[in-house]
mmCIF file of C-alpha atoms and ligand atoms in Angstrom:
data_model
loop_
_atom_site.group_PDB
_atom_site.id
_atom_site.type_symbol
_atom_site.label_atom_id
_atom_site.label_comp_id
_atom_site.label_asym_id
_atom_site.label_seq_id
_atom_site.Cartn_x
_atom_site.Cartn_y
_atom_site.Cartn_z
ATOM 1 C CA MET A 1 152.672 56.811 259.680
ATOM 2 C CA LEU A 2 154.524 60.070 259.063
ATOM 3 C CA ARG A 3 152.346 62.970 257.903
ATOM 4 C CA LYS A 4 152.649 64.734 254.569
ATOM 5 C CA PRO A 5 153.945 68.295 255.009
ATOM 6 C CA ASP A 6 151.680 71.175 254.098
ATOM 7 C CA LYS A 7 154.082 73.884 255.259
ATOM 8 C CA ILE A 8 157.786 74.139 255.964
ATOM 9 C CA VAL A 9 158.716 74.145 259.638
ATOM 10 C CA TYR A 10 161.996 75.992 259.446
ATOM 11 C CA LEU A 11 164.181 75.162 262.456
ATOM 12 C CA ASP A 12 167.552 75.918 260.881
ATOM 13 C CA ASN A 13 167.907 79.606 261.653
ATOM 14 C CA ASN A 14 171.609 79.286 262.485
ATOM 15 C CA ALA A 15 172.128 78.281 258.838
ATOM 16 C CA THR A 16 170.197 81.213 257.448
ATOM 17 C CA THR A 17 167.034 83.182 258.184
ATOM 18 C CA GLN A 18 163.872 84.390 256.523
ATOM 19 C CA ILE A 19 164.118 87.979 255.269
ATOM 20 C CA ASP A 20 162.015 90.238 257.456
ATOM 21 C CA PRO A 21 159.373 91.885 255.203
ATOM 22 C CA ALA A 22 160.350 95.287 256.641
ATOM 23 C CA VAL A 23 163.952 94.665 255.543
ATOM 24 C CA LEU A 24 162.826 93.871 252.010
ATOM 25 C CA GLU A 25 160.632 96.959 251.974
ATOM 26 C CA ALA A 26 163.579 99.148 253.012
ATOM 27 C CA MET A 27 165.726 97.598 250.267
ATOM 28 C CA MET A 28 163.245 97.827 247.398
ATOM 29 C CA PRO A 29 163.858 101.476 246.364
ATOM 30 C CA PHE A 30 167.575 100.692 246.009
ATOM 31 C CA LEU A 31 166.862 97.647 243.813
ATOM 32 C CA THR A 32 164.565 99.670 241.574
ATOM 33 C CA ALA A 33 164.357 103.442 241.113
ATOM 34 C CA SER A 34 167.260 104.575 243.343
ATOM 35 C CA TYR A 35 170.056 102.640 241.660
ATOM 36 C CA GLY A 36 172.693 105.361 241.823
ATOM 37 C CA ASN A 37 176.330 104.636 242.624
ATOM 38 C CA PRO A 38 177.204 106.066 246.067
ATOM 39 C CA SER A 39 180.523 107.328 244.675
ATOM 40 C CA SER A 40 178.874 109.477 241.982
ATOM 41 C CA ALA A 41 179.007 113.217 242.520
ATOM 42 C CA TYR A 42 175.416 114.059 241.512
ATOM 43 C CA ARG A 43 172.392 114.013 243.814
ATOM 44 C CA PHE A 44 171.141 110.653 242.473
ATOM 45 C CA GLY A 45 174.388 109.056 243.693
ATOM 46 C CA LYS A 46 174.325 111.053 246.924
ATOM 47 C CA LYS A 47 170.949 109.486 247.769
ATOM 48 C CA ALA A 48 172.558 106.025 247.704
ATOM 49 C CA ALA A 49 175.565 107.295 249.690
ATOM 50 C CA ASP A 50 173.242 108.776 252.324
ATOM 51 C CA ALA A 51 171.381 105.464 252.589
ATOM 52 C CA VAL A 52 174.665 103.622 253.172
ATOM 53 C CA GLU A 53 175.599 106.106 255.917
ATOM 54 C CA SER A 54 172.194 105.706 257.611
ATOM 55 C CA ALA A 55 172.684 101.927 257.548
ATOM 56 C CA ARG A 56 176.128 102.368 259.116
ATOM 57 C CA GLU A 57 174.499 104.337 261.941
ATOM 58 C CA GLN A 58 171.882 101.611 262.449
ATOM 59 C CA VAL A 59 174.528 98.870 262.684
ATOM 60 C CA ALA A 60 176.645 100.974 265.053
ATOM 61 C CA ARG A 61 173.636 101.696 267.281
ATOM 62 C CA LEU A 62 172.908 97.968 267.690
ATOM 63 C CA ILE A 63 176.401 97.162 268.964
ATOM 64 C CA GLY A 64 177.219 100.424 270.746
ATOM 65 C CA CYS A 65 180.052 101.767 268.596
ATOM 66 C CA GLN A 66 180.708 104.768 266.344
ATOM 67 C CA PRO A 67 179.417 104.577 262.727
ATOM 68 C CA SER A 68 182.990 105.235 261.546
ATOM 69 C CA GLU A 69 184.015 101.973 263.190
ATOM 70 C CA ILE A 70 181.837 99.917 260.804
ATOM 71 C CA ILE A 71 182.768 98.807 257.316
ATOM 72 C CA PHE A 72 180.440 96.828 255.069
ATOM 73 C CA THR A 73 181.668 93.550 253.582
ATOM 74 C CA SER A 74 180.196 90.795 251.426
ATOM 75 C CA CYS A 75 179.591 88.345 254.298
ATOM 76 C CA GLY A 76 180.701 87.075 257.691
ATOM 77 C CA THR A 77 183.383 84.978 256.014
ATOM 78 C CA GLU A 78 184.965 88.067 254.444
ATOM 79 C CA SER A 79 184.856 89.954 257.744
ATOM 80 C CA ASN A 80 186.670 87.058 259.448
ATOM 81 C CA ASN A 81 189.215 86.620 256.630
ATOM 82 C CA ALA A 82 189.864 90.384 256.434
ATOM 83 C CA THR A 83 190.590 90.591 260.156
ATOM 84 C CA LEU A 84 193.176 87.824 260.167
ATOM 85 C CA ALA A 85 194.837 89.183 257.024
ATOM 86 C CA SER A 86 195.020 92.711 258.400
ATOM 87 C CA ALA A 87 196.267 91.691 261.844
ATOM 88 C CA LEU A 88 199.043 89.591 260.325
ATOM 89 C CA SER A 89 200.105 92.346 257.953
ATOM 90 C CA MET A 90 200.848 94.875 260.706
ATOM 91 C CA ASP A 91 204.115 93.577 262.097
ATOM 92 C CA ILE A 92 206.247 90.916 260.401
ATOM 93 C CA ASP A 93 207.657 89.907 263.771
ATOM 94 C CA ARG A 94 204.213 88.765 264.888
ATOM 95 C CA GLN A 95 203.381 85.538 263.062
ATOM 96 C CA HIS A 96 201.463 83.690 265.771
ATOM 97 C CA VAL A 97 197.656 83.375 265.903
ATOM 98 C CA VAL A 98 195.523 82.025 268.735
ATOM 99 C CA THR A 99 192.069 80.672 268.031
ATOM 100 C CA THR A 100 189.759 77.871 269.152
ATOM 101 C CA ARG A 101 189.048 74.429 267.738
ATOM 102 C CA VAL A 102 185.342 75.225 267.461
ATOM 103 C CA GLU A 103 185.425 78.281 265.182
ATOM 104 C CA HIS A 104 183.484 78.511 261.923
ATOM 105 C CA SER A 105 185.416 77.281 258.875
ATOM 106 C CA SER A 106 186.050 80.899 257.785
ATOM 107 C CA ILE A 107 188.488 81.173 260.715
ATOM 108 C CA LEU A 108 189.426 77.508 260.968
ATOM 109 C CA LYS A 109 190.354 76.956 257.328
ATOM 110 C CA HIS A 110 192.009 80.369 257.080
ATOM 111 C CA CYS A 111 194.217 79.417 260.033
ATOM 112 C CA GLU A 112 194.968 75.994 258.520
ATOM 113 C CA THR A 113 196.077 77.775 255.338
ATOM 114 C CA LEU A 114 198.196 80.190 257.352
ATOM 115 C CA ALA A 115 199.860 77.240 259.097
ATOM 116 C CA LYS A 116 200.794 75.782 255.703
ATOM 117 C CA ARG A 117 202.378 79.131 254.840
ATOM 118 C CA GLY A 118 204.582 79.069 257.922
ATOM 119 C CA TYR A 119 202.514 80.967 260.478
ATOM 120 C CA GLU A 120 202.105 79.371 263.880
ATOM 121 C CA ILE A 121 198.624 78.679 265.194
ATOM 122 C CA THR A 122 197.712 77.788 268.767
ATOM 123 C CA TRP A 123 194.370 75.999 268.899
ATOM 124 C CA LEU A 124 192.491 76.402 272.172
ATOM 125 C CA GLY A 125 190.468 73.348 273.084
ATOM 126 C CA VAL A 126 187.060 73.286 274.778
ATOM 127 C CA ASP A 127 185.670 71.080 277.533
ATOM 128 C CA SER A 128 182.824 68.589 277.075
ATOM 129 C CA GLU A 129 180.326 71.459 277.372
ATOM 130 C CA GLY A 130 182.032 73.490 274.660
ATOM 131 C CA ARG A 131 183.642 76.030 277.041
ATOM 132 C CA ILE A 132 187.060 77.610 276.566
ATOM 133 C CA ASP A 133 189.481 78.013 279.474
ATOM 134 C CA LEU A 134 190.461 81.648 280.056
ATOM 135 C CA ASP A 135 193.560 80.701 282.090
ATOM 136 C CA HIS A 136 194.759 78.652 279.164
ATOM 137 C CA LEU A 137 194.113 81.594 276.839
ATOM 138 C CA ASN A 138 196.183 83.788 279.137
ATOM 139 C CA ASP A 139 199.032 81.262 279.084
ATOM 140 C CA VAL A 140 199.310 80.813 275.322
ATOM 141 C CA ILE A 141 199.616 84.494 274.311
ATOM 142 C CA ARG A 142 203.188 85.305 273.346
ATOM 143 C CA ALA A 143 205.276 88.339 272.462
ATOM 144 C CA ASP A 144 204.903 87.406 268.775
ATOM 145 C CA THR A 145 201.112 86.834 268.865
ATOM 146 C CA ALA A 146 199.456 88.981 266.211
ATOM 147 C CA VAL A 147 195.802 88.291 266.958
ATOM 148 C CA VAL A 148 193.466 86.162 269.067
ATOM 149 C CA SER A 149 190.155 85.145 267.520
ATOM 150 C CA VAL A 150 187.388 83.639 269.687
ATOM 151 C CA MET A 151 183.800 83.387 268.480
ATOM 152 C CA THR A 152 181.079 85.023 270.572
ATOM 153 C CA ALA A 153 178.676 82.110 270.176
ATOM 154 C CA ASN A 154 179.069 78.745 268.500
ATOM 155 C CA ASN A 155 176.900 78.017 265.474
ATOM 156 C CA GLU A 156 176.421 74.304 266.270
ATOM 157 C CA THR A 157 175.848 74.252 270.022
ATOM 158 C CA GLY A 158 174.943 77.894 270.681
ATOM 159 C CA VAL A 159 177.507 78.018 273.532
ATOM 160 C CA ILE A 160 178.333 81.647 274.414
ATOM 161 C CA ASN A 161 181.951 82.434 275.251
ATOM 162 C CA PRO A 162 183.074 84.929 277.951
ATOM 163 C CA ILE A 163 184.142 87.441 275.296
ATOM 164 C CA ALA A 164 184.532 90.546 277.469
ATOM 165 C CA GLU A 165 186.856 88.640 279.805
ATOM 166 C CA ALA A 166 188.798 87.060 276.929
ATOM 167 C CA ALA A 167 189.234 90.457 275.244
ATOM 168 C CA ALA A 168 190.454 92.013 278.496
ATOM 169 C CA ILE A 169 193.095 89.294 278.932
ATOM 170 C CA VAL A 170 194.290 89.782 275.365
ATOM 171 C CA ARG A 171 194.348 93.626 275.585
ATOM 172 C CA GLU A 172 196.420 93.376 278.752
ATOM 173 C CA LYS A 173 199.086 91.665 276.653
ATOM 174 C CA LYS A 174 198.819 94.328 273.926
ATOM 175 C CA VAL A 175 197.586 91.828 271.343
ATOM 176 C CA LEU A 176 194.668 92.336 268.922
ATOM 177 C CA PHE A 177 191.386 90.596 269.715
ATOM 178 C CA HIS A 178 188.734 89.542 267.183
ATOM 179 C CA THR A 179 185.372 87.946 267.780
ATOM 180 C CA ASP A 180 183.160 86.276 265.200
ATOM 181 C CA ALA A 181 179.776 87.466 266.451
ATOM 182 C CA VAL A 182 177.861 86.207 263.407
ATOM 183 C CA GLN A 183 175.629 83.918 265.484
ATOM 184 C CA ALA A 184 175.292 86.233 268.456
ATOM 185 C CA ILE A 185 174.146 89.470 266.828
ATOM 186 C CA GLY A 186 170.402 89.877 267.193
ATOM 187 C CA LYS A 187 170.096 86.902 269.543
ATOM 188 C CA ILE A 188 171.829 88.312 272.613
ATOM 189 C CA PRO A 189 172.745 91.915 273.518
ATOM 190 C CA VAL A 190 176.228 92.853 272.278
ATOM 191 C CA ASN A 191 177.620 96.184 273.478
ATOM 192 C CA LEU A 192 181.072 97.334 272.433
ATOM 193 C CA ARG A 193 181.065 100.455 274.604
ATOM 194 C CA GLU A 194 183.921 99.994 277.099
ATOM 195 C CA SER A 195 184.893 96.713 275.447
ATOM 196 C CA LYS A 196 188.453 95.654 274.659
ATOM 197 C CA ILE A 197 187.486 94.102 271.328
ATOM 198 C CA ASN A 198 189.406 95.299 268.253
ATOM 199 C CA PHE A 199 187.387 93.521 265.545
ATOM 200 C CA LEU A 200 183.899 91.995 265.434
ATOM 201 C CA SER A 201 182.256 90.198 262.487
ATOM 202 C CA ILE A 202 178.579 90.376 261.492
ATOM 203 C CA SER A 203 176.645 88.559 258.765
ATOM 204 C CA GLY A 204 173.346 89.826 257.350
ATOM 205 C CA HIS A 205 171.655 86.555 256.513
ATOM 206 C CA LYS A 206 171.736 85.328 260.109
ATOM 207 C CA LEU A 207 169.574 88.240 261.168
ATOM 208 C CA HIS A 208 166.705 88.330 258.687
ATOM 209 C CA CYS A 209 168.554 90.190 255.921
ATOM 210 C CA PRO A 210 169.561 88.717 252.535
ATOM 211 C CA LYS A 211 172.707 86.675 251.968
ATOM 212 C CA GLY A 212 175.838 88.347 250.624
ATOM 213 C CA VAL A 213 176.233 91.277 252.988
ATOM 214 C CA GLY A 214 178.143 91.594 256.231
ATOM 215 C CA ALA A 215 179.908 94.113 258.387
ATOM 216 C CA LEU A 216 183.138 94.399 260.305
ATOM 217 C CA TYR A 217 183.606 96.518 263.394
ATOM 218 C CA ILE A 218 187.121 97.946 263.595
ATOM 219 C CA ASP A 219 187.903 99.786 266.810
ATOM 220 C CA ARG A 220 188.818 103.369 265.894
ATOM 221 C CA ARG A 221 192.264 103.129 267.517
ATOM 222 C CA THR A 222 193.093 99.918 265.669
ATOM 223 C CA ARG A 223 195.079 100.049 262.442
ATOM 224 C CA PHE A 224 193.592 98.154 259.519
ATOM 225 C CA ASN A 225 194.910 97.088 256.121
ATOM 226 C CA PRO A 226 192.188 96.439 253.523
ATOM 227 C CA TYR A 227 191.670 92.877 252.352
ATOM 228 C CA VAL A 228 189.633 93.656 249.236
ATOM 229 C CA ILE A 229 191.775 96.116 247.294
ATOM 230 C CA GLY A 230 190.777 98.378 244.403
ATOM 231 C CA GLY A 231 188.646 101.522 244.646
ATOM 232 C CA GLY A 232 188.621 103.755 247.686
ATOM 233 C CA GLN A 233 185.193 102.783 249.021
ATOM 234 C CA GLU A 234 184.472 102.478 252.740
ATOM 235 C CA GLY A 235 187.063 105.136 253.534
ATOM 236 C CA GLY A 236 189.724 103.072 251.723
ATOM 237 C CA ARG A 237 189.087 100.082 254.008
ATOM 238 C CA ARG A 238 187.072 97.861 251.637
ATOM 239 C CA ALA A 239 187.103 98.277 247.883
ATOM 240 C CA GLY A 240 184.203 97.450 245.559
ATOM 241 C CA THR A 241 181.061 99.392 244.700
ATOM 242 C CA GLU A 242 178.785 99.162 247.715
ATOM 243 C CA ASN A 243 175.929 96.622 247.648
ATOM 244 C CA VAL A 244 173.612 99.508 248.513
ATOM 245 C CA ALA A 245 170.300 97.623 248.721
ATOM 246 C CA SER A 246 171.725 94.876 250.935
ATOM 247 C CA ILE A 247 173.569 97.386 253.104
ATOM 248 C CA VAL A 248 170.284 99.257 253.591
ATOM 249 C CA GLY A 249 168.706 95.884 254.431
ATOM 250 C CA LEU A 250 171.427 95.148 256.977
ATOM 251 C CA GLY A 251 170.865 98.526 258.609
ATOM 252 C CA LYS A 252 167.135 97.864 258.881
ATOM 253 C CA ALA A 253 167.781 94.310 260.140
ATOM 254 C CA CYS A 254 170.014 95.727 262.896
ATOM 255 C CA GLU A 255 167.349 98.274 263.870
ATOM 256 C CA LEU A 256 164.804 95.437 264.081
ATOM 257 C CA ALA A 257 167.262 93.225 265.960
ATOM 258 C CA ALA A 258 167.549 95.886 268.659
ATOM 259 C CA GLU A 259 163.755 95.989 268.936
ATOM 260 C CA ASN A 260 163.466 92.192 269.015
ATOM 261 C CA VAL A 261 166.363 91.121 271.190
ATOM 262 C CA GLU A 262 164.036 90.872 274.194
ATOM 263 C CA ALA A 263 161.624 88.676 272.240
ATOM 264 C CA GLU A 264 164.575 86.461 271.311
ATOM 265 C CA ASN A 265 165.149 85.944 275.007
ATOM 266 C CA THR A 266 161.492 85.385 275.896
ATOM 267 C CA THR A 267 159.376 84.159 272.962
ATOM 268 C CA VAL A 268 162.103 82.454 270.933
ATOM 269 C CA ARG A 269 163.696 81.012 274.076
ATOM 270 C CA ALA A 270 160.283 79.626 275.063
ATOM 271 C CA PHE A 271 159.914 77.921 271.650
ATOM 272 C CA ARG A 272 163.345 76.351 272.037
ATOM 273 C CA ASP A 273 162.761 75.294 275.658
ATOM 274 C CA ARG A 274 159.322 73.782 274.979
ATOM 275 C CA PHE A 275 160.728 71.886 272.017
ATOM 276 C CA GLU A 276 163.763 70.674 273.956
ATOM 277 C CA SER A 277 161.855 69.515 277.021
ATOM 278 C CA GLY A 278 159.181 67.964 274.777
ATOM 279 C CA ILE A 279 161.858 65.927 272.997
ATOM 280 C CA LEU A 280 163.460 64.844 276.278
ATOM 281 C CA GLU A 281 160.024 63.721 277.567
ATOM 282 C CA ARG A 282 159.047 61.844 274.415
ATOM 283 C CA ILE A 283 162.298 60.192 273.339
ATOM 284 C CA PRO A 284 164.610 58.015 275.479
ATOM 285 C CA ASP A 285 168.404 58.248 275.218
ATOM 286 C CA VAL A 286 168.782 61.878 274.189
ATOM 287 C CA ARG A 287 171.444 64.262 275.467
ATOM 288 C CA VAL A 288 171.598 68.048 275.214
ATOM 289 C CA ASN A 289 174.997 69.283 273.989
ATOM 290 C CA GLY A 290 176.811 72.370 275.212
ATOM 291 C CA ASP A 291 176.737 74.533 278.310
ATOM 292 C CA VAL A 292 173.017 75.035 278.964
ATOM 293 C CA ALA A 293 173.827 77.847 281.403
ATOM 294 C CA SER A 294 175.504 79.903 278.676
ATOM 295 C CA ARG A 295 173.762 79.229 275.393
ATOM 296 C CA LEU A 296 172.015 81.216 272.652
ATOM 297 C CA PRO A 297 168.289 81.358 273.388
ATOM 298 C CA ASN A 298 167.328 79.924 270.008
ATOM 299 C CA THR A 299 169.609 76.876 269.701
ATOM 300 C CA THR A 300 169.487 73.285 270.879
ATOM 301 C CA SER A 301 171.961 70.606 269.851
ATOM 302 C CA LEU A 302 170.698 67.119 270.689
ATOM 303 C CA SER A 303 172.442 63.745 270.462
ATOM 304 C CA PHE A 304 170.124 60.776 269.918
ATOM 305 C CA THR A 305 171.696 57.397 270.689
ATOM 306 C CA GLY A 306 171.694 54.899 267.833
ATOM 307 C CA ILE A 307 170.663 57.093 264.915
ATOM 308 C CA ASP A 308 172.300 58.511 261.844
ATOM 309 C CA SER A 309 171.500 62.199 261.655
ATOM 310 C CA GLU A 310 171.766 62.369 257.845
ATOM 311 C CA GLY A 311 169.040 59.731 257.570
ATOM 312 C CA ILE A 312 166.861 61.607 260.067
ATOM 313 C CA LEU A 313 167.317 64.811 258.060
ATOM 314 C CA MET A 314 165.856 63.008 255.059
ATOM 315 C CA LEU A 315 162.903 61.652 257.046
ATOM 316 C CA LEU A 316 162.251 65.103 258.530
ATOM 317 C CA ASP A 317 162.577 66.694 255.109
ATOM 318 C CA LYS A 318 159.656 64.545 253.935
ATOM 319 C CA GLU A 319 157.706 66.012 256.835
ATOM 320 C CA GLY A 320 158.718 69.549 255.885
ATOM 321 C CA VAL A 321 160.907 70.008 258.977
ATOM 322 C CA CYS A 322 164.296 71.670 258.321
ATOM 323 C CA CYS A 323 167.155 71.301 260.792
ATOM 324 C CA SER A 324 170.884 70.459 260.650
ATOM 325 C CA ALA A 325 173.077 67.461 261.330
ATOM 326 C CA GLY A 326 176.101 67.451 263.609
ATOM 327 C CA SER A 327 178.232 66.160 260.804
ATOM 328 C CA ALA A 328 179.310 67.518 257.475
ATOM 329 C CA CYS A 329 179.071 65.407 254.374
ATOM 330 C CA THR A 330 182.370 65.693 252.549
ATOM 331 C CA THR A 331 183.023 63.802 249.313
ATOM 332 C CA GLY A 332 180.576 61.071 250.157
ATOM 333 C CA SER A 333 181.875 60.292 253.656
ATOM 334 C CA LEU A 334 180.280 61.552 256.838
ATOM 335 C CA ALA A 335 182.870 63.561 258.730
ATOM 336 C CA PRO A 336 181.821 64.139 262.339
ATOM 337 C CA SER A 337 181.558 67.832 263.197
ATOM 338 C CA HIS A 338 184.824 69.404 264.341
ATOM 339 C CA VAL A 339 182.906 71.142 267.130
ATOM 340 C CA LEU A 340 181.487 67.944 268.599
ATOM 341 C CA ARG A 341 184.833 66.216 268.176
ATOM 342 C CA ALA A 342 186.561 69.083 270.022
ATOM 343 C CA MET A 343 184.049 68.535 272.841
ATOM 344 C CA GLY A 344 185.374 64.977 273.087
ATOM 345 C CA PHE A 345 182.359 63.195 271.592
ATOM 346 C CA ASN A 346 182.950 59.927 269.806
ATOM 347 C CA ASP A 347 181.874 59.507 266.173
ATOM 348 C CA ASP A 348 178.623 57.727 267.109
ATOM 349 C CA ARG A 349 177.501 60.602 269.303
ATOM 350 C CA ALA A 350 178.476 63.157 266.670
ATOM 351 C CA ARG A 351 176.657 61.179 263.959
ATOM 352 C CA GLY A 352 173.531 61.036 266.104
ATOM 353 C CA THR A 353 173.416 64.809 266.624
ATOM 354 C CA LEU A 354 170.841 67.259 265.285
ATOM 355 C CA ARG A 355 170.756 71.032 265.678
ATOM 356 C CA PHE A 356 167.456 72.875 265.890
ATOM 357 C CA SER A 357 167.564 76.674 265.770
ATOM 358 C CA PHE A 358 164.486 78.874 266.130
ATOM 359 C CA SER A 359 163.646 82.475 265.189
ATOM 360 C CA ARG A 360 160.974 85.087 265.792
ATOM 361 C CA PHE A 361 159.236 83.855 262.622
ATOM 362 C CA ASN A 362 158.515 80.459 264.188
ATOM 363 C CA THR A 363 155.169 79.768 265.820
ATOM 364 C CA GLU A 364 153.774 77.528 268.561
ATOM 365 C CA ALA A 365 152.316 75.416 265.739
ATOM 366 C CA ASP A 366 155.864 74.868 264.400
ATOM 367 C CA VAL A 367 156.923 73.562 267.810
ATOM 368 C CA ASP A 368 153.878 71.242 267.864
ATOM 369 C CA ARG A 369 154.639 69.919 264.378
ATOM 370 C CA ALA A 370 158.294 69.338 265.248
ATOM 371 C CA LEU A 371 157.286 67.551 268.444
ATOM 372 C CA GLU A 372 155.261 65.122 266.317
ATOM 373 C CA ALA A 373 157.699 64.695 263.447
ATOM 374 C CA VAL A 374 160.996 64.376 265.315
ATOM 375 C CA PRO A 375 159.976 61.575 267.746
ATOM 376 C CA ALA A 376 158.236 59.688 264.915
ATOM 377 C CA SER A 377 161.334 59.910 262.695
ATOM 378 C CA ILE A 378 163.722 58.907 265.472
ATOM 379 C CA GLU A 379 161.523 55.951 266.425
ATOM 380 C CA LYS A 380 161.209 54.871 262.810
ATOM 381 C CA MET A 381 164.973 54.916 262.323
ATOM 382 C CA ARG A 382 165.712 53.164 265.603
ATOM 383 C CA ILE A 383 163.247 50.372 264.655
ATOM 384 C CA THR A 384 164.766 50.098 261.170
ATOM 385 C CA LEU A 385 168.330 49.985 262.460
ATOM 386 C CA ALA A 386 167.431 47.430 265.174
ATOM 387 C CA ALA A 387 165.693 45.103 262.657
HETATM 388 N N1 PLP B 401 180.759 82.626 261.439
HETATM 389 C C1 PLP B 401 179.812 81.822 261.950
HETATM 390 C C2 PLP B 401 179.836 81.522 263.411
HETATM 391 C C3 PLP B 401 178.810 81.313 261.129
HETATM 392 O O1 PLP B 401 177.878 80.522 261.659
HETATM 393 C C4 PLP B 401 178.833 81.640 259.764
HETATM 394 C C5 PLP B 401 177.818 81.066 258.845
HETATM 395 O O2 PLP B 401 177.330 79.968 259.049
HETATM 396 C C6 PLP B 401 179.838 82.479 259.273
HETATM 397 C C7 PLP B 401 180.791 82.959 260.141
HETATM 398 C C8 PLP B 401 179.924 82.862 257.832
HETATM 399 O O3 PLP B 401 179.000 83.857 257.497
HETATM 400 P P1 PLP B 401 178.632 84.086 255.960
HETATM 401 O O4 PLP B 401 177.721 82.966 255.579
HETATM 402 O O5 PLP B 401 177.953 85.420 255.930
HETATM 403 O O6 PLP B 401 179.891 84.081 255.196
#
């Protein structure tokens, strides 16, 4: 018998995260009394402008860049879209983009749209462990390549790419390099000092800040054309009145991320590892997806033979356990995840895949609950499907 949930066990932190209470506390004054517009000339506006600048410093400190190299955006998707748009607007003779088959849809779909408009895209594949091939990257860059975009860490498998090496290869060829670091920031150390990265995307809600705020690092020597056009905010690089409270929250979240990155790699990693080995001990026919030697400390992607992950999500939901499937439900049909497909998995393996992602707000009790609920749900479904 499956137990009734009394509390949510939230193991879907790559989808979004709980707001850290300290982040909310930092934001509150800017949602209430201090509602000034940062562009206003009087002191009430200046207070908001100062708060935005302090947040910029906090973000810059986390990733080892200058505050002037950070602009605030509405989300990770905007940061990714803005980079591609800017890079392609610089030189009309450069209409070629290189990216990977395992990027988030904000790069993937943008590139598919570009292809329809006549741009040429080279899609780098990955091996069965989700790894890119740097020699292949080196080979596909051309004289007309505008930008190369490779994510720092994959949202589904947690696989971490060799970004410093990739950026160095791309710089050598005098081409712009972007990395979508949305899943990496706060989970692993990211340091842009000495790096050859031109653009890096950040999203607030993946690091215990509210949804609807992001940031983009733009290397100070790199030219940039704004994507959101209108007012002259963000030094003319991103129009729109600043989302002051959320920007303040993002700054605080980055400060906390710097303090907690070690815990991510000890405590959170230990939650993930105990859960993963517990599942492998309790359930037959399970495989771990992705390069376990180079993986985010909080993520495990597991393929269970003979199950349908959407059905398991429903069973786990009844138990109060939140996680993700390795497939996306589009217009009623289950499309296997593009990431798992790029890794060469057949549809059955992709359909039997679940992603569990932990955070510093999980507890040992969450791991215990998940280690009861997941095996029970898998067993129940396997019995049902075999009957
Ligand atoms: N990039 C990656 C790797 C992501 O996982 C996500 C969100 O899932 C995004 C970009 C998009 O971020 P946002 O939700 O802030 O638009």
